[in-house]
XYZ file of C-alpha atoms in Angstrom:
140
model
C 51.935 -29.439 140.449
C 49.639 -30.936 137.847
C 48.811 -29.268 134.549
C 46.083 -30.584 132.254
C 46.675 -30.102 128.524
C 43.492 -30.552 126.492
C 43.928 -30.829 122.731
C 42.949 -33.444 120.161
C 46.513 -33.510 118.748
C 48.842 -36.029 120.401
C 51.786 -34.203 118.815
C 50.720 -31.001 120.549
C 50.551 -32.880 123.886
C 54.095 -34.100 123.361
C 55.413 -30.652 122.396
C 53.831 -28.886 125.367
C 54.727 -31.697 127.792
C 58.371 -31.547 126.692
C 58.448 -27.833 127.581
C 57.793 -28.756 131.227
C 60.576 -31.360 131.435
C 62.786 -30.696 134.424
C 60.243 -28.453 136.149
C 57.911 -29.024 139.078
C 54.973 -29.248 136.648
C 53.645 -32.680 135.727
C 51.655 -32.591 132.482
C 48.576 -34.753 131.863
C 46.936 -35.007 128.442
C 43.289 -35.203 127.398
C 41.945 -35.307 123.849
C 38.393 -34.113 124.534
C 36.323 -32.167 127.035
C 34.766 -35.387 128.348
C 38.181 -36.943 128.940
C 39.431 -33.745 130.619
C 36.451 -33.610 132.972
C 36.845 -37.299 133.840
C 40.515 -36.732 134.702
C 39.624 -33.635 136.742
C 37.208 -35.693 138.814
C 39.967 -38.229 139.520
C 42.776 -35.798 140.448
C 43.458 -32.174 141.274
C 44.918 -29.926 138.571
C 46.722 -26.695 139.384
C 46.376 -25.390 135.835
C 44.327 -26.193 132.708
C 45.480 -25.380 129.201
C 42.867 -26.106 126.535
C 42.534 -25.707 122.793
C 39.522 -23.762 121.611
C 38.401 -26.458 119.149
C 37.784 -29.833 120.789
C 35.881 -32.786 119.295
C 33.008 -32.538 121.784
C 32.989 -28.890 122.966
C 34.844 -25.620 122.772
C 37.576 -24.766 125.238
C 35.275 -22.069 126.570
C 32.534 -24.613 127.303
C 35.091 -26.915 128.911
C 36.275 -24.130 131.213
C 32.706 -23.323 132.244
C 32.030 -27.002 133.083
C 35.423 -27.406 134.758
C 34.661 -24.459 137.057
C 31.567 -26.328 138.322
C 33.701 -29.185 139.695
C 34.404 -29.193 143.439
C 37.705 -27.477 144.183
C 38.225 -26.215 140.630
C 36.447 -22.871 140.809
C 39.657 -20.828 141.009
C 41.968 -23.038 138.947
C 43.603 -20.991 136.167
C 42.396 -21.962 132.683
C 44.188 -20.789 129.556
C 42.696 -20.990 126.078
C 44.868 -21.748 123.047
C 43.535 -20.679 119.695
C 44.730 -19.915 116.182
C 41.874 -17.482 115.656
C 41.808 -13.781 116.464
C 38.100 -13.280 117.005
C 36.637 -10.706 119.391
C 33.499 -12.838 119.932
C 35.610 -15.830 121.018
C 37.615 -13.590 123.344
C 34.462 -12.160 124.939
C 32.879 -15.582 125.429
C 36.138 -16.936 126.856
C 36.490 -14.183 129.415
C 32.823 -14.518 130.405
C 33.397 -18.254 130.975
C 36.263 -17.565 133.363
C 39.218 -18.126 131.053
C 42.287 -16.680 132.778
C 44.037 -15.697 129.531
C 44.106 -16.434 125.807
C 47.223 -17.347 123.827
C 47.741 -17.916 120.150
C 48.995 -21.411 119.370
C 52.178 -19.845 118.022
C 52.919 -18.319 121.467
C 53.817 -21.561 123.243
C 57.038 -20.146 124.725
C 55.153 -17.176 126.182
C 52.492 -19.552 127.530
C 55.064 -21.605 129.434
C 56.525 -18.451 130.994
C 53.021 -17.260 131.910
C 52.175 -20.589 133.579
C 55.382 -20.597 135.609
C 54.875 -16.999 136.792
C 51.215 -17.559 137.630
C 51.855 -20.731 139.603
C 54.623 -19.052 141.587
C 52.197 -16.241 142.457
C 49.563 -18.759 143.537
C 51.926 -20.640 145.891
C 50.786 -20.366 149.490
C 53.195 -18.472 151.660
C 54.327 -20.274 154.764
C 56.136 -18.237 157.323
C 56.835 -18.088 161.000
C 56.624 -14.932 162.999
C 58.978 -14.403 165.874
C 57.735 -11.948 168.443
C 60.440 -10.394 170.511
C 59.668 -7.886 173.179
C 62.303 -5.306 173.776
C 63.004 -5.011 177.532
C 63.502 -1.237 177.258
C 60.213 -0.815 175.415
C 58.410 -3.020 177.940
C 59.862 -1.032 180.878
C 58.642 2.286 179.432
C 55.180 0.903 178.692
C 54.644 -0.927 181.885
């Protein structure tokens, strides 16, 4: 599963990417909204994690534009911010942000991503129909 980490800090990319080592998640890094959108047009992402402040847009604007891409409408997007601002929260939720985390909550974010992606896994199952001979005899 591919996760896109959008932040202008290379150190932040490395920190978050290291948290996914040994998991089924493969992290990809982008430093701007334009770079993130270009990557999203080239490959499918199962999850997007974006900083609020980007060089060319806000994380909220990125999410809104990301949701317009084919096949990305229901991809979970999480916003990382260091600000506690009700206006940012409202705009983020209106743009389709799945959840908002403080930058200091990286451990909680990783747990959230793992739980969410497990919930989003398609269920494959086989159904075995077995007709009971006694039941069939009483019905028939």
